[in-house]
Amino acid sequence: MLAALLDIVVPVFAVVALGALYGHRRPGGELGFVNRANIELFTPALVFSALVKYPLALGEHMALLLAGTLVILLPGLLLALCPIGGLSRPARMVPAMFRNTGNLGIPLMVLAFGEQQLGAIVILFVLSNLLHFSVGIALLSGGREGSRWLWLRSPMLWAAAAGLLVANLGISLPAFVVTTASLLGQISVPLMLFALGIRLLDGGWDDLGLAIRVNLLYLAAGGMSLLLVWWLLPLNPEWVPLLLVSVALPPAVLNYMLCEQYQCQPQKVASIVLGGNALSLVIIPLAVWLALHLG
């Protein structure tokens, strides 16, 4: 079991570490273009190809969609009721809800649970992405005019819709279309991890003690939400390990970028993101070990 755990966890953190090392040795590189290509092209290609190759019947996965929604939103609601000195409500709620399901979650869960689970993994990622750009932005912007429909601009939404449509209607695509999408999608996963390592260097070390305490609260809130969802909903046993790893992931780096855009205590949120990723060196192996036992 230890060897299997190391085979899953070490490659993920190794690529992140190489990204951090490269970013340190080559500072000032243009990461914006690379990230934009990943968000607008490579990751949507991964979403589309995964849903075509591993089709999901939405009717049979409604419990997973509801469970995924609840384990995202409930930790934020719990943190809204838990005042933390120095942090505004949006600044503590948004990182509690939106975890690193893309850069870290997809490669980690694929390695842990196999490519046959990629369809369900991608659905959880797309769900988190849509809620991030709707509920998350609504919280950060205070309902500012023009922000409520940003989720419709997400390429992941349209890629997921296209993939589900093709799979569920039995539409036959030329093999080269699926192969091209799959090749583009394969770029996204290592690029996510590498870019994560570079981006973490932009985080702040200020308020790191507060960040560790906040992240421990996030993990507790995520664990409570998962137990409630597990008790309430008729979940397929294969989904529970996916949800467990999801709530154990650190806050997404995107939280910091959005908080900077909407001027919602970006430096404190940067420390929270950095603290969560530091904690993940311990939390992620424990979560994967437990998830493998549940599976």
GROMACS .gro file of C-alpha atoms in nm:
model
  295
    1MET     CA    1   0.000   0.000   0.000
    2LEU     CA    2   0.285   0.242   0.081
    3ALA     CA    3   0.443   0.185  -0.260
    4ALA     CA    4   0.108   0.243  -0.432
    5LEU     CA    5   0.055   0.561  -0.230
    6LEU     CA    6   0.400   0.693  -0.321
    7ASP     CA    7   0.337   0.611  -0.689
    8ILE     CA    8   0.028   0.833  -0.675
    9VAL     CA    9   0.145   1.124  -0.462
   10VAL     CA   10   0.515   1.165  -0.546
   11PRO     CA   11   0.475   1.230  -0.924
   12VAL     CA   12   0.212   1.497  -0.855
   13PHE     CA   13   0.423   1.688  -0.603
   14ALA     CA   14   0.738   1.631  -0.809
   15VAL     CA   15   0.593   1.814  -1.111
   16VAL     CA   16   0.469   2.097  -0.884
   17ALA     CA   17   0.816   2.121  -0.727
   18LEU     CA   18   0.982   2.128  -1.070
   19GLY     CA   19   0.748   2.412  -1.169
   20ALA     CA   20   0.844   2.605  -0.854
   21LEU     CA   21   1.215   2.540  -0.917
   22TYR     CA   22   1.190   2.645  -1.280
   23GLY     CA   23   0.996   2.959  -1.186
   24HIS     CA   24   1.260   3.044  -0.928
   25ARG     CA   25   1.547   2.995  -1.175
   26ARG     CA   26   1.365   3.173  -1.460
   27PRO     CA   27   1.170   3.453  -1.289
   28GLY     CA   28   0.957   3.696  -1.483
   29GLY     CA   29   0.844   3.446  -1.746
   30GLU     CA   30   0.510   3.498  -1.922
   31LEU     CA   31   0.271   3.256  -1.751
   32GLY     CA   32  -0.049   3.437  -1.848
   33PHE     CA   33  -0.045   3.313  -2.208
   34VAL     CA   34   0.023   2.953  -2.102
   35ASN     CA   35  -0.254   2.957  -1.839
   36ARG     CA   36  -0.497   3.117  -2.082
   37ALA     CA   37  -0.426   2.847  -2.341
   38ASN     CA   38  -0.478   2.581  -2.076
   39ILE     CA   39  -0.809   2.730  -1.959
   40GLU     CA   40  -0.943   2.809  -2.305
   41LEU     CA   41  -0.813   2.514  -2.511
   42PHE     CA   42  -0.631   2.226  -2.340
   43THR     CA   43  -0.860   2.177  -2.039
   44PRO     CA   44  -1.184   2.206  -2.242
   45ALA     CA   45  -1.035   1.946  -2.477
   46LEU     CA   46  -0.972   1.721  -2.175
   47VAL     CA   47  -1.331   1.773  -2.055
   48PHE     CA   48  -1.477   1.698  -2.398
   49SER     CA   49  -1.263   1.392  -2.472
   50ALA     CA   50  -1.314   1.246  -2.122
   51LEU     CA   51  -1.693   1.271  -2.144
   52VAL     CA   52  -1.693   1.121  -2.494
   53LYS     CA   53  -1.457   0.834  -2.406
   54TYR     CA   54  -1.615   0.767  -2.064
   55PRO     CA   55  -1.979   0.866  -2.114
   56LEU     CA   56  -2.195   0.947  -1.813
   57ALA     CA   57  -2.571   0.903  -1.807
   58LEU     CA   58  -2.676   1.221  -1.627
   59GLY     CA   59  -2.986   1.057  -1.485
   60GLU     CA   60  -2.768   0.799  -1.312
   61HIS     CA   61  -2.528   1.063  -1.180
   62MET     CA   62  -2.769   1.316  -1.031
   63ALA     CA   63  -2.673   1.205  -0.680
   64LEU     CA   64  -2.306   1.273  -0.763
   65LEU     CA   65  -2.390   1.620  -0.898
   66LEU     CA   66  -2.594   1.702  -0.588
   67ALA     CA   67  -2.323   1.563  -0.358
   68GLY     CA   68  -2.054   1.759  -0.545
   69THR     CA   69  -2.259   2.080  -0.514
   70LEU     CA   70  -2.316   2.029  -0.141
   71VAL     CA   71  -1.953   1.952  -0.052
   72ILE     CA   72  -1.856   2.271  -0.234
   73LEU     CA   73  -2.119   2.505  -0.085
   74LEU     CA   74  -2.163   2.372   0.269
   75PRO     CA   75  -1.806   2.453   0.389
   76GLY     CA   76  -1.860   2.812   0.273
   77LEU     CA   77  -2.185   2.836   0.466
   78LEU     CA   78  -2.016   2.695   0.776
   79LEU     CA   79  -1.732   2.949   0.747
   80ALA     CA   80  -1.987   3.228   0.701
   81LEU     CA   81  -2.109   3.144   1.052
   82CYS     CA   82  -1.755   3.136   1.192
   83PRO     CA   83  -1.608   3.487   1.227
   84ILE     CA   84  -1.229   3.499   1.191
   85GLY     CA   85  -1.044   3.812   1.299
   86GLY     CA   86  -0.893   4.002   1.009
   87LEU     CA   87  -1.086   3.817   0.735
   88SER     CA   88  -1.399   3.945   0.565
   89ARG     CA   89  -1.681   3.699   0.502
   90PRO     CA   90  -1.613   3.660   0.125
   91ALA     CA   91  -1.238   3.621   0.188
   92ARG     CA   92  -1.296   3.326   0.420
   93MET     CA   93  -1.595   3.171   0.237
   94VAL     CA   94  -1.465   3.154  -0.121
   95PRO     CA   95  -1.138   2.965  -0.051
   96ALA     CA   96  -1.336   2.728   0.176
   97MET     CA   97  -1.562   2.631  -0.112
   98PHE     CA   98  -1.338   2.620  -0.415
   99ARG     CA   99  -1.057   2.371  -0.394
  100ASN     CA  100  -0.783   2.293  -0.643
  101THR     CA  101  -0.990   2.040  -0.838
  102GLY     CA  102  -0.810   2.128  -1.163
  103ASN     CA  103  -0.436   2.168  -1.118
  104LEU     CA  104  -0.410   1.912  -0.839
  105GLY     CA  105  -0.738   1.723  -0.823
  106ILE     CA  106  -0.761   1.584  -1.176
  107PRO     CA  107  -0.409   1.435  -1.199
  108LEU     CA  108  -0.419   1.313  -0.839
  109MET     CA  109  -0.755   1.136  -0.875
  110VAL     CA  110  -0.670   0.987  -1.215
  111LEU     CA  111  -0.352   0.837  -1.070
  112ALA     CA  112  -0.535   0.715  -0.760
  113PHE     CA  113  -0.857   0.578  -0.911
  114GLY     CA  114  -0.774   0.512  -1.276
  115GLU     CA  115  -0.872   0.668  -1.607
  116GLN     CA  116  -1.203   0.478  -1.603
  117GLN     CA  117  -1.318   0.731  -1.340
  118LEU     CA  118  -1.215   1.028  -1.552
  119GLY     CA  119  -1.573   1.107  -1.656
  120ALA     CA  120  -1.689   1.146  -1.295
  121ILE     CA  121  -1.370   1.335  -1.202
  122VAL     CA  122  -1.424   1.580  -1.489
  123ILE     CA  123  -1.789   1.632  -1.391
  124LEU     CA  124  -1.680   1.735  -1.039
  125PHE     CA  125  -1.419   1.969  -1.188
  126VAL     CA  126  -1.668   2.133  -1.428
  127LEU     CA  127  -1.923   2.168  -1.145
  128SER     CA  128  -1.665   2.341  -0.925
  129ASN     CA  129  -1.564   2.567  -1.213
  130LEU     CA  130  -1.923   2.674  -1.284
  131LEU     CA  131  -1.997   2.745  -0.917
  132HIS     CA  132  -1.669   2.936  -0.885
  133PHE     CA  133  -1.760   3.169  -1.172
  134SER     CA  134  -2.119   3.215  -1.054
  135VAL     CA  135  -2.158   3.184  -0.676
  136GLY     CA  136  -1.791   3.268  -0.605
  137ILE     CA  137  -1.786   3.582  -0.817
  138ALA     CA  138  -2.126   3.690  -0.679
  139LEU     CA  139  -1.979   3.674  -0.327
  140LEU     CA  140  -1.661   3.861  -0.420
  141SER     CA  141  -1.832   4.126  -0.632
  142GLY     CA  142  -2.130   4.183  -0.404
  143GLY     CA  143  -2.361   4.120  -0.700
  144ARG     CA  144  -2.191   4.389  -0.908
  145GLU     CA  145  -2.361   4.450  -1.244
  146GLY     CA  146  -2.222   4.236  -1.526
  147SER     CA  147  -2.066   3.969  -1.303
  148ARG     CA  148  -2.359   3.731  -1.270
  149TRP     CA  149  -2.335   3.588  -1.622
  150LEU     CA  150  -1.958   3.534  -1.633
  151TRP     CA  151  -2.006   3.158  -1.590
  152LEU     CA  152  -2.158   3.145  -1.940
  153ARG     CA  153  -1.819   3.246  -2.080
  154SER     CA  154  -1.649   2.939  -1.936
  155PRO     CA  155  -1.509   2.717  -2.216
  156MET     CA  156  -1.535   2.422  -1.973
  157LEU     CA  157  -1.915   2.465  -1.964
  158TRP     CA  158  -1.951   2.441  -2.341
  159ALA     CA  159  -1.698   2.157  -2.369
  160ALA     CA  160  -1.890   1.962  -2.101
  161ALA     CA  161  -2.222   2.032  -2.272
  162ALA     CA  162  -2.083   1.915  -2.607
  163GLY     CA  163  -1.926   1.602  -2.457
  164LEU     CA  164  -2.244   1.504  -2.271
  165LEU     CA  165  -2.454   1.568  -2.582
  166VAL     CA  166  -2.231   1.357  -2.807
  167ALA     CA  167  -2.212   1.073  -2.555
  168ASN     CA  168  -2.578   1.063  -2.451
  169LEU     CA  169  -2.721   1.100  -2.802
  170GLY     CA  170  -2.485   0.835  -2.939
  171ILE     CA  171  -2.342   1.074  -3.200
  172SER     CA  172  -2.059   0.909  -3.391
  173LEU     CA  173  -1.760   1.136  -3.440
  174PRO     CA  174  -1.465   1.069  -3.673
  175ALA     CA  175  -1.183   0.902  -3.480
  176PHE     CA  176  -0.941   1.183  -3.565
  177VAL     CA  177  -1.166   1.438  -3.388
  178VAL     CA  178  -1.166   1.241  -3.063
  179THR     CA  179  -0.793   1.166  -3.093
  180THR     CA  180  -0.711   1.534  -3.151
  181ALA     CA  181  -0.917   1.638  -2.849
  182SER     CA  182  -0.755   1.366  -2.640
  183LEU     CA  183  -0.402   1.476  -2.741
  184LEU     CA  184  -0.480   1.837  -2.653
  185GLY     CA  185  -0.633   1.725  -2.324
  186GLN     CA  186  -0.321   1.529  -2.232
  187ILE     CA  187  -0.125   1.857  -2.238
  188SER     CA  188  -0.349   2.008  -1.971
  189VAL     CA  189  -0.276   1.782  -1.672
  190PRO     CA  190   0.106   1.815  -1.645
  191LEU     CA  191   0.076   2.181  -1.747
  192MET     CA  192  -0.171   2.240  -1.459
  193LEU     CA  193   0.077   2.098  -1.208
  194PHE     CA  194   0.378   2.279  -1.354
  195ALA     CA  195   0.194   2.613  -1.362
  196LEU     CA  196   0.073   2.556  -1.006
  197GLY     CA  197   0.434   2.528  -0.889
  198ILE     CA  198   0.527   2.854  -1.063
  199ARG     CA  199   0.216   3.034  -0.937
  200LEU     CA  200   0.277   2.933  -0.575
  201LEU     CA  201   0.593   3.147  -0.580
  202ASP     CA  202   0.363   3.450  -0.618
  203GLY     CA  203   0.192   3.374  -0.287
  204GLY     CA  204   0.263   3.571   0.028
  205TRP     CA  205   0.420   3.441   0.347
  206ASP     CA  206   0.241   3.708   0.551
  207ASP     CA  207  -0.029   3.585   0.789
  208LEU     CA  208   0.087   3.226   0.739
  209GLY     CA  209  -0.007   3.131   1.096
  210LEU     CA  210  -0.361   3.258   1.035
  211ALA     CA  211  -0.362   3.075   0.700
  212ILE     CA  212  -0.279   2.740   0.861
  213ARG     CA  213  -0.556   2.784   1.120
  214VAL     CA  214  -0.806   2.881   0.852
  215ASN     CA  215  -0.713   2.582   0.637
  216LEU     CA  216  -0.761   2.347   0.931
  217LEU     CA  217  -1.111   2.495   0.969
  218TYR     CA  218  -1.168   2.438   0.597
  219LEU     CA  219  -1.070   2.072   0.629
  220ALA     CA  220  -1.297   2.026   0.930
  221ALA     CA  221  -1.587   2.193   0.747
  222GLY     CA  222  -1.522   1.979   0.438
  223GLY     CA  223  -1.513   1.661   0.646
  224MET     CA  224  -1.842   1.749   0.820
  225SER     CA  225  -2.004   1.829   0.483
  226LEU     CA  226  -1.888   1.498   0.334
  227LEU     CA  227  -2.023   1.298   0.628
  228LEU     CA  228  -2.360   1.474   0.600
  229VAL     CA  229  -2.378   1.415   0.223
  230TRP     CA  230  -2.273   1.050   0.263
  231TRP     CA  231  -2.549   1.002   0.520
  232LEU     CA  232  -2.821   1.182   0.323
  233LEU     CA  233  -2.766   1.070  -0.036
  234PRO     CA  234  -2.764   0.729  -0.209
  235LEU     CA  235  -2.405   0.750  -0.334
  236ASN     CA  236  -2.232   0.493  -0.550
  237PRO     CA  237  -1.941   0.353  -0.343
  238GLU     CA  238  -1.701   0.453  -0.624
  239TRP     CA  239  -1.795   0.821  -0.578
  240VAL     CA  240  -1.717   0.850  -0.207
  241PRO     CA  241  -1.334   0.833  -0.251
  242LEU     CA  242  -1.356   1.103  -0.520
  243LEU     CA  243  -1.554   1.331  -0.289
  244LEU     CA  244  -1.316   1.257   0.000
  245VAL     CA  245  -1.011   1.366  -0.201
  246SER     CA  246  -1.205   1.669  -0.330
  247VAL     CA  247  -1.268   1.810   0.020
  248ALA     CA  248  -0.905   1.741   0.121
  249LEU     CA  249  -0.759   1.948  -0.166
  250PRO     CA  250  -0.604   2.289  -0.088
  251PRO     CA  251  -0.779   2.611  -0.194
  252ALA     CA  252  -0.748   2.689  -0.564
  253VAL     CA  253  -0.486   2.942  -0.673
  254LEU     CA  254  -0.767   3.102  -0.876
  255ASN     CA  255  -0.917   3.225  -0.546
  256TYR     CA  256  -0.620   3.458  -0.500
  257MET     CA  257  -0.643   3.583  -0.859
  258LEU     CA  258  -1.016   3.659  -0.830
  259CYS     CA  259  -0.973   3.823  -0.487
  260GLU     CA  260  -0.706   4.046  -0.640
  261GLN     CA  261  -0.941   4.135  -0.925
  262TYR     CA  262  -1.224   4.228  -0.687
  263GLN     CA  263  -0.997   4.377  -0.417
  264CYS     CA  264  -1.109   4.133  -0.148
  265GLN     CA  265  -0.804   4.107   0.083
  266PRO     CA  266  -0.585   3.945  -0.187
  267GLN     CA  267  -0.270   3.923   0.029
  268LYS     CA  268  -0.447   3.738   0.308
  269VAL     CA  269  -0.609   3.504   0.055
  270ALA     CA  270  -0.267   3.448  -0.106
  271SER     CA  271  -0.138   3.338   0.236
  272ILE     CA  272  -0.440   3.108   0.278
  273VAL     CA  273  -0.371   2.947  -0.061
  274LEU     CA  274  -0.001   2.908   0.020
  275GLY     CA  275  -0.076   2.768   0.367
  276GLY     CA  276  -0.328   2.521   0.224
  277ASN     CA  277  -0.077   2.393  -0.030
  278ALA     CA  278   0.188   2.359   0.242
  279LEU     CA  279  -0.057   2.157   0.454
  280SER     CA  280  -0.145   1.941   0.155
  281LEU     CA  281   0.199   1.778   0.174
  282VAL     CA  282   0.063   1.600   0.482
  283ILE     CA  283  -0.312   1.602   0.418
  284ILE     CA  284  -0.314   1.470   0.060
  285PRO     CA  285  -0.123   1.145   0.131
  286LEU     CA  286  -0.353   1.079   0.430
  287ALA     CA  287  -0.664   1.151   0.223
  288VAL     CA  288  -0.550   0.930  -0.067
  289TRP     CA  289  -0.460   0.648   0.176
  290LEU     CA  290  -0.806   0.667   0.333
  291ALA     CA  291  -0.977   0.696  -0.007
  292LEU     CA  292  -0.796   0.385  -0.136
  293HIS     CA  293  -0.919   0.194   0.170
  294LEU     CA  294  -1.275   0.315   0.114
  295GLY     CA  295  -1.254   0.213  -0.251
   0.00000   0.00000   0.00000
